[in-house]
mmCIF file with all atom_site columns, C-alpha atoms in Angstrom:
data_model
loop_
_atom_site.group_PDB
_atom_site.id
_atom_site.type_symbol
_atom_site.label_atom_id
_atom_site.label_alt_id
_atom_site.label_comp_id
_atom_site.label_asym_id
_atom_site.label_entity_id
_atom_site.label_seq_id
_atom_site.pdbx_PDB_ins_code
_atom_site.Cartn_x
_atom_site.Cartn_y
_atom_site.Cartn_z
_atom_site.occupancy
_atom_site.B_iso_or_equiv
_atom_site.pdbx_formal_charge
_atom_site.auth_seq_id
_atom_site.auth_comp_id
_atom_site.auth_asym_id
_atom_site.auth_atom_id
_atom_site.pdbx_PDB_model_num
ATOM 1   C CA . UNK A 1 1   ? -3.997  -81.512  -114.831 1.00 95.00 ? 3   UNK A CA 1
ATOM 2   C CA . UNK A 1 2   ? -1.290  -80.012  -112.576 1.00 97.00 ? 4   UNK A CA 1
ATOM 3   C CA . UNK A 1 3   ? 0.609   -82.067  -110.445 1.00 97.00 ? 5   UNK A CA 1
ATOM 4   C CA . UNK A 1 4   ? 2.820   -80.975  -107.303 1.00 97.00 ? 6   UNK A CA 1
ATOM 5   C CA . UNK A 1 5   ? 5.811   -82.709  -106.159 1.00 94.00 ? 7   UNK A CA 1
ATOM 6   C CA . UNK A 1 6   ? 4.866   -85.905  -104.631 1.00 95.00 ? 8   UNK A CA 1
ATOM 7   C CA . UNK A 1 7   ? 1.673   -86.289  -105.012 1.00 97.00 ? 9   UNK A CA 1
ATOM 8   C CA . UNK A 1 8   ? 0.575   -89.036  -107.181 1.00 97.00 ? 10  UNK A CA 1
ATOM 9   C CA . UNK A 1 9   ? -0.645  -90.113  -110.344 1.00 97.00 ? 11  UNK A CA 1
ATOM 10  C CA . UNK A 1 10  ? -1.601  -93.405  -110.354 1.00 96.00 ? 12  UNK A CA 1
ATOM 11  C CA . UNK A 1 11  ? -0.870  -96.640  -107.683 1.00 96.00 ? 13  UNK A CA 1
ATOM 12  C CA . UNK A 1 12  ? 0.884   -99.776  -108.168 1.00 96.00 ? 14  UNK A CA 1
ATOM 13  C CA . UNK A 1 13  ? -1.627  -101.922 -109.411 1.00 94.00 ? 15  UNK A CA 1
ATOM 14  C CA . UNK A 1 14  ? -4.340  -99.871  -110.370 1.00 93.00 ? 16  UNK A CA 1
ATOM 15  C CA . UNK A 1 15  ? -5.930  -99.782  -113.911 1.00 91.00 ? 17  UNK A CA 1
ATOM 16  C CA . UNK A 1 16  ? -7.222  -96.872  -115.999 1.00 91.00 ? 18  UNK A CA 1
ATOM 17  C CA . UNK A 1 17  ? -6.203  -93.960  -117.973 1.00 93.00 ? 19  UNK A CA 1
ATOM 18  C CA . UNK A 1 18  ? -3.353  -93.139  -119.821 1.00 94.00 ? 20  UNK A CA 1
ATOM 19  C CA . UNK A 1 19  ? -1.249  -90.161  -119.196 1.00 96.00 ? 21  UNK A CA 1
ATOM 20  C CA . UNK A 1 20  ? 1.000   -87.971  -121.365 1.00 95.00 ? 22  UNK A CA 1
ATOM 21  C CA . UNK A 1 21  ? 3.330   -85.998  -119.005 1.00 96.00 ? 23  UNK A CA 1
ATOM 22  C CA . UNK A 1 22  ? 3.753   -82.887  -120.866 1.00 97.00 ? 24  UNK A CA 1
ATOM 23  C CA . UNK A 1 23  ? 6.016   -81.105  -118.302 1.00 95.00 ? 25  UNK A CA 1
ATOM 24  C CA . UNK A 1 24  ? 8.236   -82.036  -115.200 1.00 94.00 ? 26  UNK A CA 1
ATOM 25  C CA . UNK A 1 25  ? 9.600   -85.202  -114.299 1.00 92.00 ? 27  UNK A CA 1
ATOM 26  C CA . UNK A 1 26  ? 7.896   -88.525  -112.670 1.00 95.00 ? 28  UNK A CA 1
ATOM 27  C CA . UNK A 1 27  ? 9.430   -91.224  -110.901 1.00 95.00 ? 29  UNK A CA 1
ATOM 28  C CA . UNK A 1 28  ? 7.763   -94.619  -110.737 1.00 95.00 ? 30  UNK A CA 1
ATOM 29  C CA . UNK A 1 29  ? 8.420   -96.568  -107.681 1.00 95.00 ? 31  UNK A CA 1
ATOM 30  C CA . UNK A 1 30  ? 7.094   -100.315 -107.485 1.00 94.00 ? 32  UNK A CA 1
ATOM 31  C CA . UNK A 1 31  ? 6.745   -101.854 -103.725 1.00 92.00 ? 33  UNK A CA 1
ATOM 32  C CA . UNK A 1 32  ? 7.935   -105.624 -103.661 1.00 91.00 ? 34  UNK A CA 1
ATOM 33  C CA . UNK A 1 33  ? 6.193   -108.013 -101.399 1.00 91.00 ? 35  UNK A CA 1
ATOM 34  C CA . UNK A 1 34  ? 7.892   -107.081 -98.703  1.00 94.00 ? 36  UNK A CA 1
ATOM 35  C CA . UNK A 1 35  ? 6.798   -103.815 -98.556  1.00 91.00 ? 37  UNK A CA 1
ATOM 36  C CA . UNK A 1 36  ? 10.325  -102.069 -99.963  1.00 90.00 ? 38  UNK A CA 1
ATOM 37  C CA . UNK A 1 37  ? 10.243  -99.467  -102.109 1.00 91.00 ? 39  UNK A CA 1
ATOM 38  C CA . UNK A 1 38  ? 11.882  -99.198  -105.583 1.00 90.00 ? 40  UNK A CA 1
ATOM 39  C CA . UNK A 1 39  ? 12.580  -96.390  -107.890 1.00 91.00 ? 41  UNK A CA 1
ATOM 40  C CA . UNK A 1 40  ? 12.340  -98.204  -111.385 1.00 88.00 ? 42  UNK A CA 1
ATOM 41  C CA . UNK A 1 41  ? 12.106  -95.527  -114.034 1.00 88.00 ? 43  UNK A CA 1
ATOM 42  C CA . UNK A 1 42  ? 11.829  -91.878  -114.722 1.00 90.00 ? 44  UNK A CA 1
ATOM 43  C CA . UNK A 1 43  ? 9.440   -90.334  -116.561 1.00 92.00 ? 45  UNK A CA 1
ATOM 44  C CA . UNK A 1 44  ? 10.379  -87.239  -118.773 1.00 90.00 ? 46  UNK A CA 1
ATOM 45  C CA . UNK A 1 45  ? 8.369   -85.046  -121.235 1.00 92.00 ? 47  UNK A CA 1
ATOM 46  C CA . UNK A 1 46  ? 5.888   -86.402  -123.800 1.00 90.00 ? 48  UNK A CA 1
ATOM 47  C CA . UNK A 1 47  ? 6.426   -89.475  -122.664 1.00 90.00 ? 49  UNK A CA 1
ATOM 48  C CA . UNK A 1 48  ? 2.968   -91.489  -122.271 1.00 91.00 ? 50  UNK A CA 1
ATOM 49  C CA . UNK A 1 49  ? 2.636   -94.116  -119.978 1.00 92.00 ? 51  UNK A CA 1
ATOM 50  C CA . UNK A 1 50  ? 2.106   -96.359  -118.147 1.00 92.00 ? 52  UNK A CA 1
ATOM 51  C CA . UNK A 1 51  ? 3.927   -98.031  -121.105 1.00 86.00 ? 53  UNK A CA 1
ATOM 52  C CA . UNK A 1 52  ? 2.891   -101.393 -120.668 1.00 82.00 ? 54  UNK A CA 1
ATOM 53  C CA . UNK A 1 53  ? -0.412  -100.138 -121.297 1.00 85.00 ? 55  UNK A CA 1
ATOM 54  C CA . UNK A 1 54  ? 0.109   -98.032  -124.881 1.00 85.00 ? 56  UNK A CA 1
ATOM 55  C CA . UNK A 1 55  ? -1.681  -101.222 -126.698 1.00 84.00 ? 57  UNK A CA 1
ATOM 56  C CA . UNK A 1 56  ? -3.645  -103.303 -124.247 1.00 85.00 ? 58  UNK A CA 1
ATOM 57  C CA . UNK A 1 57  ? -4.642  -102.282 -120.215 1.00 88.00 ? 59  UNK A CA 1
ATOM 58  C CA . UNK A 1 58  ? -3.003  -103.781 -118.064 1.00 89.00 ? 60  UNK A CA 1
ATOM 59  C CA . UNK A 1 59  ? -2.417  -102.888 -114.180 1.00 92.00 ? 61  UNK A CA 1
ATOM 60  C CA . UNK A 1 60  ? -0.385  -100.193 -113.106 1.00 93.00 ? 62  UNK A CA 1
ATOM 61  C CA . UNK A 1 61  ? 3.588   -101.455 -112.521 1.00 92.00 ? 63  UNK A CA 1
ATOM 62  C CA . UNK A 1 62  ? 4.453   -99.065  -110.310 1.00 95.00 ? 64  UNK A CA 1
ATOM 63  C CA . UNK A 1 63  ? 3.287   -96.004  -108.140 1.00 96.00 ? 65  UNK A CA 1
ATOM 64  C CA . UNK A 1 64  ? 4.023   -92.058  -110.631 1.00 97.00 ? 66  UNK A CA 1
ATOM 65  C CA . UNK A 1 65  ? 5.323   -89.834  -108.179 1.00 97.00 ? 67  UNK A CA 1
ATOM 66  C CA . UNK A 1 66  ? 5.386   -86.360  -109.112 1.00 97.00 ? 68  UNK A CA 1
ATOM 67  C CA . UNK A 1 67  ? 9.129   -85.017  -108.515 1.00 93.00 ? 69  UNK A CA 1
ATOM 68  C CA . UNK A 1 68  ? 8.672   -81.444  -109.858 1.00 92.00 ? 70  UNK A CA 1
ATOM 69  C CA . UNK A 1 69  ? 5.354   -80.012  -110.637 1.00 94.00 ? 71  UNK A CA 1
ATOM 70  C CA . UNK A 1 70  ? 4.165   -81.406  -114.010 1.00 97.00 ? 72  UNK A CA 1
ATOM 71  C CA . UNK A 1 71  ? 1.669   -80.857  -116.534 1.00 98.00 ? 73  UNK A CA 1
ATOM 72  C CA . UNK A 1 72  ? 0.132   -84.473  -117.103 1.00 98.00 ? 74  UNK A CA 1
ATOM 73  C CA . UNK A 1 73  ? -2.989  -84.955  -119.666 1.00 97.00 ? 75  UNK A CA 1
ATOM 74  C CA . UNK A 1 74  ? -4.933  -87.601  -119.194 1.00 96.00 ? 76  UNK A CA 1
ATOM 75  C CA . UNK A 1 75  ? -5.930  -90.157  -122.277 1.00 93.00 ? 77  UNK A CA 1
ATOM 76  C CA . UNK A 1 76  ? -9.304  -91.949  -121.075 1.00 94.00 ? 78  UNK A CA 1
ATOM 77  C CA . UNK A 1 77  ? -8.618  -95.870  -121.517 1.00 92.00 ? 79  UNK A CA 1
ATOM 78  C CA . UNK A 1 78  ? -11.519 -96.043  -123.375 1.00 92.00 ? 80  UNK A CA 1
ATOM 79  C CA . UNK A 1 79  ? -11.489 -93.903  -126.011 1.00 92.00 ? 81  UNK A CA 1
ATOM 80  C CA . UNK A 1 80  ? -7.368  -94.641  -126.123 1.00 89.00 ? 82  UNK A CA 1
ATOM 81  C CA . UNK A 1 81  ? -8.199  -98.625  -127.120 1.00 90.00 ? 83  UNK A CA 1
ATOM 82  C CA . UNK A 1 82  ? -10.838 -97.296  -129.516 1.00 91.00 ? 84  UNK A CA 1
ATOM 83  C CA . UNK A 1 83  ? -8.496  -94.897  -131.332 1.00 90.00 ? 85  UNK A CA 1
ATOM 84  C CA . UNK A 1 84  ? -5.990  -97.614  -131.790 1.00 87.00 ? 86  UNK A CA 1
ATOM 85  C CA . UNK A 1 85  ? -8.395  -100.200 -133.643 1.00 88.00 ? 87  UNK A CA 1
ATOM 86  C CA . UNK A 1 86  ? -9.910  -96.971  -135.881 1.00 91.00 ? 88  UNK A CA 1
ATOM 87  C CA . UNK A 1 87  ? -6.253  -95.869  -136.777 1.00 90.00 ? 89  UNK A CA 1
ATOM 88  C CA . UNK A 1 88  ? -3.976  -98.470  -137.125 1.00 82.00 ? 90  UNK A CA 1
ATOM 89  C CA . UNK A 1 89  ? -1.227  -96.083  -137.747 1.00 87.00 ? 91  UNK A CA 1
ATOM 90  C CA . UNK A 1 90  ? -1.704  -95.122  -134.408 1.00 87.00 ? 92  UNK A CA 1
ATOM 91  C CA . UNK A 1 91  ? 0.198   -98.390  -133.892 1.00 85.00 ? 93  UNK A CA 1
ATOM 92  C CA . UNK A 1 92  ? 3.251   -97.169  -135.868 1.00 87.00 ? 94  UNK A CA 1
ATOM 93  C CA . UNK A 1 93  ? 3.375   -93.990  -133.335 1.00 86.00 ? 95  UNK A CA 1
ATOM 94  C CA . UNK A 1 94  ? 3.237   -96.162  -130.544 1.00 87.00 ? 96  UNK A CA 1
ATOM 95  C CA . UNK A 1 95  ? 5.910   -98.501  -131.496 1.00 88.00 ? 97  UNK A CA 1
ATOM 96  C CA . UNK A 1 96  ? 8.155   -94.769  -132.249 1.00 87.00 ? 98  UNK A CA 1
ATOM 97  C CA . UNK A 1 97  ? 7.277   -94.185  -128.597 1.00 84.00 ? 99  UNK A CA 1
ATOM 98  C CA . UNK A 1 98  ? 8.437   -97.702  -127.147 1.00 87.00 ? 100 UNK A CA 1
ATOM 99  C CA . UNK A 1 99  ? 11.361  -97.286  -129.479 1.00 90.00 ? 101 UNK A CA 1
ATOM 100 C CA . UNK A 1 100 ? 12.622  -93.588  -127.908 1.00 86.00 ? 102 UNK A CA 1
ATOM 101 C CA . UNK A 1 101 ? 11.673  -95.735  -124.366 1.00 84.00 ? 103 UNK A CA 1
ATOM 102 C CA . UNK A 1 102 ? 14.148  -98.481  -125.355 1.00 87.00 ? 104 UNK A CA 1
ATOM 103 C CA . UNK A 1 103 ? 16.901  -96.333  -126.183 1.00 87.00 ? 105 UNK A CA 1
ATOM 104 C CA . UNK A 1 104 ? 16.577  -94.267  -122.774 1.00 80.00 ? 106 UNK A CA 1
ATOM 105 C CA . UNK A 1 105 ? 16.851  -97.569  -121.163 1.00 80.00 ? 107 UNK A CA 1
ATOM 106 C CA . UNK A 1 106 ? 19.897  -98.306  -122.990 1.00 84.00 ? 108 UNK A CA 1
ATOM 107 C CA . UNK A 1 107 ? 21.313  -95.321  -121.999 1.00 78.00 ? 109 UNK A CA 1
ATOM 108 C CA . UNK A 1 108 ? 20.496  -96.575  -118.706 1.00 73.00 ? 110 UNK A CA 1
ATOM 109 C CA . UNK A 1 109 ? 21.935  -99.744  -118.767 1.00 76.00 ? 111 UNK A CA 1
ATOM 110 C CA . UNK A 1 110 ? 25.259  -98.148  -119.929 1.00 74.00 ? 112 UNK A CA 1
ATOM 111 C CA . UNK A 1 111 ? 24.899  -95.943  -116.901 1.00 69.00 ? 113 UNK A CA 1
ATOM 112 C CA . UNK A 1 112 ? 25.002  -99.434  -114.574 1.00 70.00 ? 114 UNK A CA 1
ATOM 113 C CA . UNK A 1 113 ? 27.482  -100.680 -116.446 1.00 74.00 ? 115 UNK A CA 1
ATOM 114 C CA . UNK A 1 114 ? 30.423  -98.094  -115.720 1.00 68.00 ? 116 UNK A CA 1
ATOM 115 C CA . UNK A 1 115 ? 32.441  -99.553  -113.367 1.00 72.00 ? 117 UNK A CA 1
ATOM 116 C CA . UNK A 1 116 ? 33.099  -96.930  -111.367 1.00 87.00 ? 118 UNK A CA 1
ATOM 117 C CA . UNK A 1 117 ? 30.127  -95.712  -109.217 1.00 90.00 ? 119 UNK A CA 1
ATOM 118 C CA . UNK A 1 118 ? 31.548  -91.978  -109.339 1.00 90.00 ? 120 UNK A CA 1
ATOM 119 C CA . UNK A 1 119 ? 31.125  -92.146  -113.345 1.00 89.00 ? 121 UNK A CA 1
ATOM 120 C CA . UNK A 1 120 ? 27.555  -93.566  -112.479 1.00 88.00 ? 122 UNK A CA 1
ATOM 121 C CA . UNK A 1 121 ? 26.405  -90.740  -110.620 1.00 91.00 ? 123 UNK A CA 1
ATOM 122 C CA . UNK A 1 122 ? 28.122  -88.364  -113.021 1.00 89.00 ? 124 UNK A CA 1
ATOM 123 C CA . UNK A 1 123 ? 26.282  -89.815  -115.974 1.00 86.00 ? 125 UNK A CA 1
ATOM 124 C CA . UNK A 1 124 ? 23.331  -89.781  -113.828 1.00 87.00 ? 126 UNK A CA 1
ATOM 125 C CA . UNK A 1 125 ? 23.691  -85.677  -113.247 1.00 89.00 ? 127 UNK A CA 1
ATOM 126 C CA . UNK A 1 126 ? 24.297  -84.694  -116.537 1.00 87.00 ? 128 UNK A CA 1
ATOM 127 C CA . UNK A 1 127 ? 20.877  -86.808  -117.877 1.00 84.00 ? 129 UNK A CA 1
ATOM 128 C CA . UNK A 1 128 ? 18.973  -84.859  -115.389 1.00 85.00 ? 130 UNK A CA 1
ATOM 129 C CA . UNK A 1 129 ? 20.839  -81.402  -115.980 1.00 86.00 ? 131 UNK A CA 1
ATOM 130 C CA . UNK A 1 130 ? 19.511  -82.030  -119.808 1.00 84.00 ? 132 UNK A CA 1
ATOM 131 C CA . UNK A 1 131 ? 15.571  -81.831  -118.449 1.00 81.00 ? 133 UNK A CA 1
ATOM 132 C CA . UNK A 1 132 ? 16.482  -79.065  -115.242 1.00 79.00 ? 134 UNK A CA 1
ATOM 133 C CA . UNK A 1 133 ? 19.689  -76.976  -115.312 1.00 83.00 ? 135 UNK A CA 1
ATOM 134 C CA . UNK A 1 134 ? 19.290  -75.153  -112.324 1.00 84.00 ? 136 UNK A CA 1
ATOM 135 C CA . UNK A 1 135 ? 18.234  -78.057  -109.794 1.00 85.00 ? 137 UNK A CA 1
ATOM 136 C CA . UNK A 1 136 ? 20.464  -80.414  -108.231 1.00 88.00 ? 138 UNK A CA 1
ATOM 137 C CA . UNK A 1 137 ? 19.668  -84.315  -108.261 1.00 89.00 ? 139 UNK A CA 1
ATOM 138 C CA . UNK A 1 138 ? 19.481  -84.477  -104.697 1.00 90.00 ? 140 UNK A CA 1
ATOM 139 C CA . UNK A 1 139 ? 17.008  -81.817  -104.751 1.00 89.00 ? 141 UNK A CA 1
ATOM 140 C CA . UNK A 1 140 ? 14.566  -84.369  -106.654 1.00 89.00 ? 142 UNK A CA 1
ATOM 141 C CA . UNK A 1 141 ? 15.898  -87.905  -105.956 1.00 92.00 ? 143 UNK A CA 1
ATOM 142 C CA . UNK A 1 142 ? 16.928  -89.388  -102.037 1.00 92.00 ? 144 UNK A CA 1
ATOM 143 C CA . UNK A 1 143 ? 20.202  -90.971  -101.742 1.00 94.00 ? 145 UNK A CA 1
ATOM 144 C CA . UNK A 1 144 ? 18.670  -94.529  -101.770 1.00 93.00 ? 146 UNK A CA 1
ATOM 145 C CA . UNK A 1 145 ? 16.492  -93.643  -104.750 1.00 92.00 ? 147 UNK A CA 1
ATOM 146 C CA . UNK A 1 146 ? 20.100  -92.671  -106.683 1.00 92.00 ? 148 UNK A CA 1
ATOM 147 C CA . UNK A 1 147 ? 21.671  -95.620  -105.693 1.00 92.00 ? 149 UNK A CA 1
ATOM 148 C CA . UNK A 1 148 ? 19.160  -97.572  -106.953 1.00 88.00 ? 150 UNK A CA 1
ATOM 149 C CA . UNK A 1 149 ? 18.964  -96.201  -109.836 1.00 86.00 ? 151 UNK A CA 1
ATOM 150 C CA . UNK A 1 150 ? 22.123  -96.662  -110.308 1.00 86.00 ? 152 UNK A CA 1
ATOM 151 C CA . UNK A 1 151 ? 23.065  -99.839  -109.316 1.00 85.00 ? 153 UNK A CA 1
ATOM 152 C CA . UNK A 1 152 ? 25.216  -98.734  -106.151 1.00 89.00 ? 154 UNK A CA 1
ATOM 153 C CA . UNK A 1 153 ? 24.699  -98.422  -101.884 1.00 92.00 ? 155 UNK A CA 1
ATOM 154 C CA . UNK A 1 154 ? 23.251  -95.437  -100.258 1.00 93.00 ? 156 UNK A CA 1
ATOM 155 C CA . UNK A 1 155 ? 26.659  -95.053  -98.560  1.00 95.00 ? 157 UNK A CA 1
ATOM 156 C CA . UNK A 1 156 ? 28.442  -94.657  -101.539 1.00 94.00 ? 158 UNK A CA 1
ATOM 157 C CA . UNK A 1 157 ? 25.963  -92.628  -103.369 1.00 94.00 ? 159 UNK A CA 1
ATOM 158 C CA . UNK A 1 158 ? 26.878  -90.060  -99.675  1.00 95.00 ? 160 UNK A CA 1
ATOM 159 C CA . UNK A 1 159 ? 30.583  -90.531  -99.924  1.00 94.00 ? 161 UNK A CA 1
ATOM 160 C CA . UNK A 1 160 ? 30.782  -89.463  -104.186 1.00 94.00 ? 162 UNK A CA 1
ATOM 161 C CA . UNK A 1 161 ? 27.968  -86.597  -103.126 1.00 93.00 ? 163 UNK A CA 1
ATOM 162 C CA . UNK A 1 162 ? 30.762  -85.201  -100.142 1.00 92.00 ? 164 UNK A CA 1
ATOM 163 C CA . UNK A 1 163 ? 33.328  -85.782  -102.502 1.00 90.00 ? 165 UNK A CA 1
ATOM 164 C CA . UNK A 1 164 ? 31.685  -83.591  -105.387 1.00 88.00 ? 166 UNK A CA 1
ATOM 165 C CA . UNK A 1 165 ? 30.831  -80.851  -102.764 1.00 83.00 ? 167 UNK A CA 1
ATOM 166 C CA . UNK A 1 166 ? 34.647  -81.105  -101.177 1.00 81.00 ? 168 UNK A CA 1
ATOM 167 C CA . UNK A 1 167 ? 36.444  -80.728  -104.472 1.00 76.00 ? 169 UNK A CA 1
ATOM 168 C CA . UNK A 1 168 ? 34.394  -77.218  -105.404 1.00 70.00 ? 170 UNK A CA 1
ATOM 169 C CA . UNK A 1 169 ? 35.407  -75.675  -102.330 1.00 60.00 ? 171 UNK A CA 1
ATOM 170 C CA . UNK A 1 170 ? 37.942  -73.050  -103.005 1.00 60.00 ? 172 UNK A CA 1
ATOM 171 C CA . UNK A 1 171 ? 41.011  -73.673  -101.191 1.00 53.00 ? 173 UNK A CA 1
ATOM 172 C CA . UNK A 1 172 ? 41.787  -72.131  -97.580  1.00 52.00 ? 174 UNK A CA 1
ATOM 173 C CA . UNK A 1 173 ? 44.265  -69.837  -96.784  1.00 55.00 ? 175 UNK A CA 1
ATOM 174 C CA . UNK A 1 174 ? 47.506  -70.814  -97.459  1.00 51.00 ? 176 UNK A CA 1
ATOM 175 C CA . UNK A 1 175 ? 50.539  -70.997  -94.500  1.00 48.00 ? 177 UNK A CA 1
ATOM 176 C CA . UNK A 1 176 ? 53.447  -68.803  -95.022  1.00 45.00 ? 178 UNK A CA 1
#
């Protein structure tokens, strides 16, 4: 299945199939109690998810947004559980999975715990230059959904983003 940016894949909350995103990019977004949105993870190629689900179903975590167009295939629920108790090994390529998961999130953590925010959103670039080299982050993330993700305020995500832009400028004229 083809997905467009911003359309959906599955809802907070929801329960179902599995999906393995073979192209694009995904963001999952979970809405607190209070109706906020949250962007909680990204999504990136041959990843399956939703993650929680790889062994047992459980309800969706958050809402997949699509934030490129992305080639998603879609693992029935049924015949996913059914594999997994005919192939036990299946459980080994899981776990490989969960592991490469882990280690993104690591990398994630470290990202949060630079102390300065401009080194954030650096870090932050160059991960997504690795999956799209000609498309800015601000092209597929808001300013709020960057800060969040990495750990800092809108405002500051705006003022490092000016900053960036500011320093490529070429110089003016110079006064005699």
């Amino acid at each position: 299945m083809l997905l467009h940016k911003g359309e959906v894949l599955f809802r907070q909350g929801e329960s179902g199939s599995l999906y393995h995103l073979k192209s694009g990019l995904l963001k999952i977004v979970r809405i607190h109690e209070d109706g906020t949105p949250v962007m909680v993870n990204v999504i990136v190629p041959n990843e399956i998810i939703p993650h929680h689900s790889l062994i047992s179903p459980n309800p969706n975590y958050g809402t997949a947004i699509a934030l490129v167009t992305c080639e998603v295939d879609v693992l029935p629920a049924k015949e996913w559980y059914q594999d997994l108790e005919r192939n036990p090994d299946k459980c080994r390529d899981i776990a490989l999975l969960l592991q490469d998961k882990l280690r993104m999130m690591q990398k994630r953590i470290d990202q949060l715990t630079e102390v300065a925010p401009a080194d954030k959103l650096r870090k932050l670039q160059a991960w997504f230059q690795s999956f799209f080299k000609d498309i800015d982050l601000t092209e597929l993330l808001t300013q709020d959904e960057i800060a969040q993700f990495i750990g800092v305020r809108r405002e500051t995500v705006n003022r490092l983003l000016r900053s960036q832009t500011s320093s490529k400028l070429p110089a003016g004229p110079k006064n005699s």
